[in-house]
Short mmCIF file of C-alpha atoms and ligand atoms in Angstrom, two decimals:
data_model
loop_
_atom_site.label_atom_id
_atom_site.label_comp_id
_atom_site.label_asym_id
_atom_site.label_seq_id
_atom_site.Cartn_x
_atom_site.Cartn_y
_atom_site.Cartn_z
CA UNK A 1 4.72 10.34 -21.60
CA UNK A 2 5.78 11.77 -18.25
CA UNK A 3 9.16 11.07 -16.68
CA UNK A 4 10.40 11.26 -13.08
CA UNK A 5 12.21 14.53 -13.89
CA UNK A 6 8.85 16.29 -14.27
CA UNK A 7 7.90 15.81 -10.62
CA UNK A 8 8.28 18.86 -8.33
CA UNK A 9 10.64 17.48 -5.66
CA UNK A 10 9.58 20.17 -3.19
CA UNK A 11 5.92 19.09 -3.19
CA UNK A 12 6.22 15.34 -2.91
CA UNK A 13 3.47 13.32 -1.23
CA UNK A 14 5.01 11.84 1.92
CA UNK A 15 2.87 8.73 1.83
CA UNK A 16 1.62 7.12 -1.39
CA UNK A 17 -0.70 4.11 -1.17
CA UNK A 18 -1.70 1.98 -4.15
CA UNK A 19 -4.61 -0.41 -4.75
CA UNK A 20 -3.06 -2.57 -7.45
CA UNK A 21 -6.14 -3.72 -9.38
CA UNK A 22 -6.82 -5.33 -12.73
CA UNK A 23 -4.35 -8.23 -12.97
CA UNK A 24 -7.13 -10.70 -13.78
CA UNK A 25 -8.75 -8.55 -16.46
CA UNK A 26 -5.34 -7.77 -17.99
CA UNK A 27 -4.74 -11.52 -18.39
CA UNK A 28 -8.27 -12.19 -19.67
CA UNK A 29 -7.84 -9.55 -22.38
CA UNK A 30 -4.89 -11.60 -23.60
CA UNK A 31 -6.73 -14.91 -23.41
CA UNK A 32 -4.53 -16.04 -20.51
CA UNK A 33 -5.14 -17.34 -16.99
CA UNK A 34 -5.40 -14.89 -14.07
CA UNK A 35 -2.01 -16.09 -12.77
CA UNK A 36 -0.40 -14.57 -15.87
CA UNK A 37 -1.77 -11.21 -14.81
CA UNK A 38 -0.40 -11.59 -11.29
CA UNK A 39 3.03 -12.61 -12.63
CA UNK A 40 3.15 -9.47 -14.75
CA UNK A 41 1.82 -7.52 -11.79
CA UNK A 42 5.01 -8.34 -9.93
CA UNK A 43 7.06 -6.52 -12.60
CA UNK A 44 4.83 -3.46 -12.15
CA UNK A 45 5.41 -3.68 -8.38
CA UNK A 46 9.19 -3.68 -8.90
CA UNK A 47 9.02 -0.64 -11.16
CA UNK A 48 6.70 1.31 -8.85
CA UNK A 49 8.95 0.60 -5.86
CA UNK A 50 12.12 1.63 -7.72
CA UNK A 51 10.50 4.78 -9.10
CA UNK A 52 9.11 5.88 -5.73
CA UNK A 53 12.53 5.25 -4.17
CA UNK A 54 14.22 7.29 -6.91
CA UNK A 55 11.80 10.15 -6.26
CA UNK A 56 12.60 9.86 -2.54
CA UNK A 57 8.99 9.36 -1.51
CA UNK A 58 9.33 8.45 2.19
CA UNK A 59 6.42 5.96 2.44
CA UNK A 60 4.88 3.63 -0.13
CA UNK A 61 2.11 1.21 0.87
CA UNK A 62 0.85 -1.49 -1.49
CA UNK A 63 -2.41 -3.43 -1.13
CA UNK A 64 -1.10 -6.86 -2.06
CA UNK A 65 -3.67 -9.21 -0.46
CA UNK A 66 -6.88 -8.38 1.36
CA UNK A 67 -8.68 -10.41 4.02
CA UNK A 68 -11.41 -10.91 1.37
CA UNK A 69 -8.87 -12.32 -1.13
CA UNK A 70 -8.73 -15.53 0.93
CA UNK A 71 -12.13 -16.35 -0.65
CA UNK A 72 -10.60 -16.65 -4.14
CA UNK A 73 -10.06 -20.12 -5.66
CA UNK A 74 -7.32 -22.01 -3.80
CA UNK A 75 -5.12 -22.24 -6.93
CA UNK A 76 -5.13 -18.44 -7.27
CA UNK A 77 -4.37 -17.88 -3.58
CA UNK A 78 -1.52 -20.42 -3.80
CA UNK A 79 -0.11 -18.68 -6.88
CA UNK A 80 -0.23 -15.29 -5.19
CA UNK A 81 1.56 -16.70 -2.14
CA UNK A 82 4.22 -18.36 -4.33
CA UNK A 83 4.75 -15.11 -6.26
CA UNK A 84 5.10 -13.27 -2.99
CA UNK A 85 7.78 -15.64 -1.67
CA UNK A 86 9.71 -15.44 -4.94
CA UNK A 87 9.41 -11.65 -5.10
CA UNK A 88 10.61 -11.30 -1.51
CA UNK A 89 13.61 -13.55 -2.22
CA UNK A 90 14.48 -11.67 -5.41
CA UNK A 91 13.81 -8.17 -4.18
CA UNK A 92 16.09 -8.14 -1.15
CA UNK A 93 18.85 -6.91 -3.51
CA UNK A 94 16.73 -4.00 -4.80
CA UNK A 95 15.61 -3.09 -1.27
CA UNK A 96 19.23 -3.03 -0.12
CA UNK A 97 20.39 -1.08 -3.19
CA UNK A 98 17.81 1.65 -2.58
CA UNK A 99 18.13 1.57 1.24
CA UNK A 100 14.43 0.56 1.53
CA UNK A 101 12.91 -0.74 4.77
CA UNK A 102 10.24 -3.40 4.32
CA UNK A 103 7.24 -3.49 6.65
CA UNK A 104 3.91 -5.31 6.61
CA UNK A 105 0.41 -4.55 7.86
CA UNK A 106 -2.46 -7.00 8.27
CA UNK A 107 -3.00 -10.34 9.96
CA UNK A 108 0.38 -11.56 8.79
CA UNK A 109 0.34 -14.50 11.19
CA UNK A 110 -2.44 -16.01 9.04
CA UNK A 111 -0.14 -16.19 6.00
CA UNK A 112 1.30 -19.58 5.00
CA UNK A 113 4.43 -20.42 7.02
CA UNK A 114 6.75 -20.04 4.01
CA UNK A 115 5.47 -16.54 3.26
CA UNK A 116 5.55 -15.51 6.91
CA UNK A 117 9.15 -16.73 7.27
CA UNK A 118 10.42 -15.01 4.11
CA UNK A 119 8.54 -11.82 4.95
CA UNK A 120 9.83 -11.57 8.52
CA UNK A 121 13.36 -12.38 7.33
CA UNK A 122 13.37 -9.60 4.73
CA UNK A 123 11.78 -7.20 7.24
CA UNK A 124 14.47 -7.89 9.80
CA UNK A 125 17.29 -7.70 7.21
CA UNK A 126 16.07 -4.26 6.07
CA UNK A 127 14.89 -2.82 9.40
CA UNK A 128 17.87 -0.48 9.75
CA UNK A 129 17.56 0.92 6.24
CA UNK A 130 16.87 4.63 6.31
CA UNK A 131 15.41 5.34 2.85
CA UNK A 132 11.83 4.70 1.82
CA UNK A 133 9.53 2.57 3.97
CA UNK A 134 7.76 0.05 1.74
CA UNK A 135 4.74 -1.44 3.47
CA UNK A 136 2.91 -4.46 2.10
CA UNK A 137 -0.72 -4.85 3.16
CA UNK A 138 -1.12 -8.61 3.43
CA UNK A 139 -4.21 -10.36 4.71
CA UNK A 140 -5.25 -6.78 5.41
CA UNK A 141 -8.73 -5.38 6.02
CA UNK A 142 -9.30 -1.90 7.36
CA UNK A 143 -12.45 -2.71 9.36
CA UNK A 144 -10.67 -5.65 10.98
CA UNK A 145 -7.74 -3.33 11.81
CA UNK A 146 -10.09 -0.78 13.42
CA UNK A 147 -11.98 -3.52 15.31
CA UNK A 148 -8.70 -4.87 16.73
CA UNK A 149 -7.63 -1.37 17.79
CA UNK A 150 -10.98 -0.81 19.54
CA UNK A 151 -10.65 -4.13 21.37
CA UNK A 152 -7.10 -3.30 22.54
CA UNK A 153 -8.17 0.14 23.75
CA UNK A 154 -11.22 -1.36 25.51
CA UNK A 155 -8.96 -3.75 27.43
CA UNK A 156 -6.79 -0.80 28.49
CA UNK A 157 -9.87 1.09 29.68
CA UNK A 158 -11.05 -1.97 31.60
CA UNK A 159 -7.64 -2.25 33.29
CA UNK A 160 -7.55 1.48 34.11
CA UNK A 161 -4.50 2.04 31.86
CA UNK A 162 -6.38 4.73 29.94
CA UNK A 163 -9.56 6.66 30.70
CA UNK A 164 -12.30 7.04 28.03
CA UNK A 165 -11.95 10.84 27.92
CA UNK A 166 -8.28 10.48 27.00
CA UNK A 167 -9.01 8.44 23.88
CA UNK A 168 -8.08 10.79 21.06
CA UNK A 169 -6.90 10.39 17.46
CA UNK A 170 -3.31 9.83 18.59
CA UNK A 171 -4.36 6.97 20.88
CA UNK A 172 -6.33 5.39 18.04
CA UNK A 173 -3.41 5.85 15.61
CA UNK A 174 -1.02 4.10 17.96
CA UNK A 175 -3.27 1.04 18.08
CA UNK A 176 -3.58 0.62 14.31
CA UNK A 177 -1.30 -1.65 12.25
CA UNK A 178 -0.11 1.59 10.61
CA UNK A 179 1.15 3.20 13.85
CA UNK A 180 4.59 3.71 12.23
CA UNK A 181 3.15 5.51 9.19
CA UNK A 182 1.91 9.05 8.60
CA UNK A 183 -1.57 9.57 7.05
CA UNK A 184 -1.86 8.78 3.35
CA UNK A 185 -1.39 11.81 1.08
CA UNK A 186 -2.09 10.19 -2.28
CA UNK A 187 -4.13 7.04 -2.88
CA UNK A 188 -3.92 5.55 -6.36
CA UNK A 189 -6.20 2.79 -7.67
CA UNK A 190 -5.63 1.22 -11.06
CA UNK A 191 -8.10 -0.58 -13.38
CA UNK A 192 -10.76 2.13 -13.57
CA UNK A 193 -12.67 0.96 -10.50
CA UNK A 194 -13.51 3.86 -8.17
CA UNK A 195 -13.69 2.08 -4.82
CA UNK A 196 -11.62 1.92 -1.65
CA UNK A 197 -12.28 -1.79 -0.96
CA UNK A 198 -11.60 -1.76 2.79
CA UNK A 199 -8.11 -0.22 2.44
CA UNK A 200 -6.75 2.23 5.04
CA UNK A 201 -10.19 3.76 5.76
CA UNK A 202 -9.00 5.75 8.77
CA UNK A 203 -5.67 6.74 7.24
CA UNK A 204 -7.09 8.22 3.99
CA UNK A 205 -9.34 10.76 5.74
CA UNK A 206 -7.61 13.63 3.90
CA UNK A 207 -5.86 11.74 1.12
CA UNK A 208 -6.13 12.86 -2.48
CA UNK A 209 -7.70 10.04 -4.50
CA UNK A 210 -6.49 9.17 -7.99
CA UNK A 211 -8.27 6.57 -10.12
CA UNK A 212 -6.57 5.54 -13.34
CA UNK A 213 -8.02 3.47 -16.15
CA UNK A 214 -4.96 1.26 -16.61
CA UNK A 215 -4.70 -2.35 -15.44
CA UNK A 216 -1.99 -2.85 -12.82
CA UNK A 217 0.44 -4.88 -15.02
CA UNK A 218 0.53 -1.89 -17.41
CA UNK A 219 1.22 0.70 -14.67
CA UNK A 220 4.49 2.43 -15.57
CA UNK A 221 6.68 5.39 -14.57
CA UNK A 222 4.56 7.71 -16.73
CA UNK A 223 1.35 6.76 -14.85
CA UNK A 224 2.97 7.20 -11.45
CA UNK A 225 4.26 10.64 -12.46
CA UNK A 226 0.86 11.59 -13.88
CA UNK A 227 -0.73 10.72 -10.51
CA UNK A 228 1.85 12.70 -8.55
CA UNK A 229 1.55 15.74 -10.83
CA UNK A 230 -2.23 15.61 -10.40
CA UNK A 231 -1.69 15.52 -6.62
CA UNK A 232 0.72 18.47 -6.83
CA UNK A 233 -1.82 20.56 -8.73
CA UNK A 234 -4.55 20.10 -6.14
CA UNK A 235 -5.26 22.45 -3.27
CA UNK A 236 -5.37 20.53 -0.01
CA UNK A 237 -7.53 22.56 2.32
CA UNK A 238 -8.06 20.15 5.23
CA UNK A 239 -11.46 21.78 5.88
CA UNK A 240 -10.15 25.37 5.65
CA UNK A 241 -10.89 27.95 2.93
CA UNK A 242 -8.49 28.83 0.12
CA UNK A 243 -8.01 32.30 1.65
CA UNK A 244 -6.98 30.84 4.98
CA UNK A 245 -4.33 28.74 3.28
CA UNK A 246 -2.85 31.83 1.62
C1 FPP B 301 -5.77 -7.25 -8.04
O1 FPP B 301 -6.06 -7.73 -9.32
C2 FPP B 301 -4.51 -7.72 -7.54
C3 FPP B 301 -4.35 -8.55 -6.47
C4 FPP B 301 -5.46 -9.11 -5.70
C5 FPP B 301 -3.04 -8.96 -6.01
C6 FPP B 301 -1.92 -7.99 -6.20
C7 FPP B 301 -0.69 -8.78 -6.30
C8 FPP B 301 0.35 -8.54 -7.10
C9 FPP B 301 0.44 -7.35 -7.93
C10 FPP B 301 1.47 -9.51 -7.20
C11 FPP B 301 2.21 -9.85 -5.94
C12 FPP B 301 2.52 -8.73 -5.03
C13 FPP B 301 3.75 -8.34 -4.59
C14 FPP B 301 3.81 -7.26 -3.55
C15 FPP B 301 5.03 -8.89 -5.06
P1 FPP B 301 -7.33 -8.63 -9.49
O2 FPP B 301 -6.89 -10.05 -9.47
O3 FPP B 301 -8.37 -8.28 -8.51
O4 FPP B 301 -7.78 -8.24 -10.95
P2 FPP B 301 -9.27 -8.18 -11.52
O5 FPP B 301 -10.00 -7.15 -10.71
O6 FPP B 301 -9.06 -7.77 -12.94
O7 FPP B 301 -9.83 -9.56 -11.39
#
């Protein structure tokens, strides 16, 4: 069992992103409805947020609801939305205690009114916090994000605001939902699935990927630390050779 103390504080990933997967299977294993898994998933979210804040990780991004998740049965979507509203209401205290700023990425204007209202309220109440930035990906799809960025840039080209030869990575970055975030350093996915599922495709270009065979509701401090230690033991070469890095 790993503890937070075992993490090397001088080699922290600046941006950790998590695909929280396996709530449904966790519930099924227990003979319960999928909702039960999501409810317990919220506890795992709270712990992951608190632990990342304690470690002083500057950016944590959680994949909470994808554009594809709208296709789930209505009762499940409604439950997820209700859990989200309740979690936002309850977590304002924790966010304040740890000086966490809440942000969101995705088509958040497509969320139910109640969720949108609670989300924007908590974001504005925490916008001046200077600790960790916690970003929730809600109604988020990476291809949709890139498509929107391309459209916005195309309009600027058409209106002579930018010329095609000046479109570089920085210009693209500034048109993505994630314009306020650095690239992802460590991407964790729970549940044993080894897929990216349309999450931050542009932003994970050089991320270290960590797949763990634990369902999200069971994800604890020890698993987070294990992932970070694995990250810290890897050599990130960004296309260079080992010798060049030394
Ligand atoms: C994936 O498990 C999980 C989700 C689609 C939703 C994640 C939501 C939460 C953890 C709760 C609410 C979030 C916050 C931020 C308070 P799955 O349902 O795909 O599981 P399965 O693959 O086993 O079916």
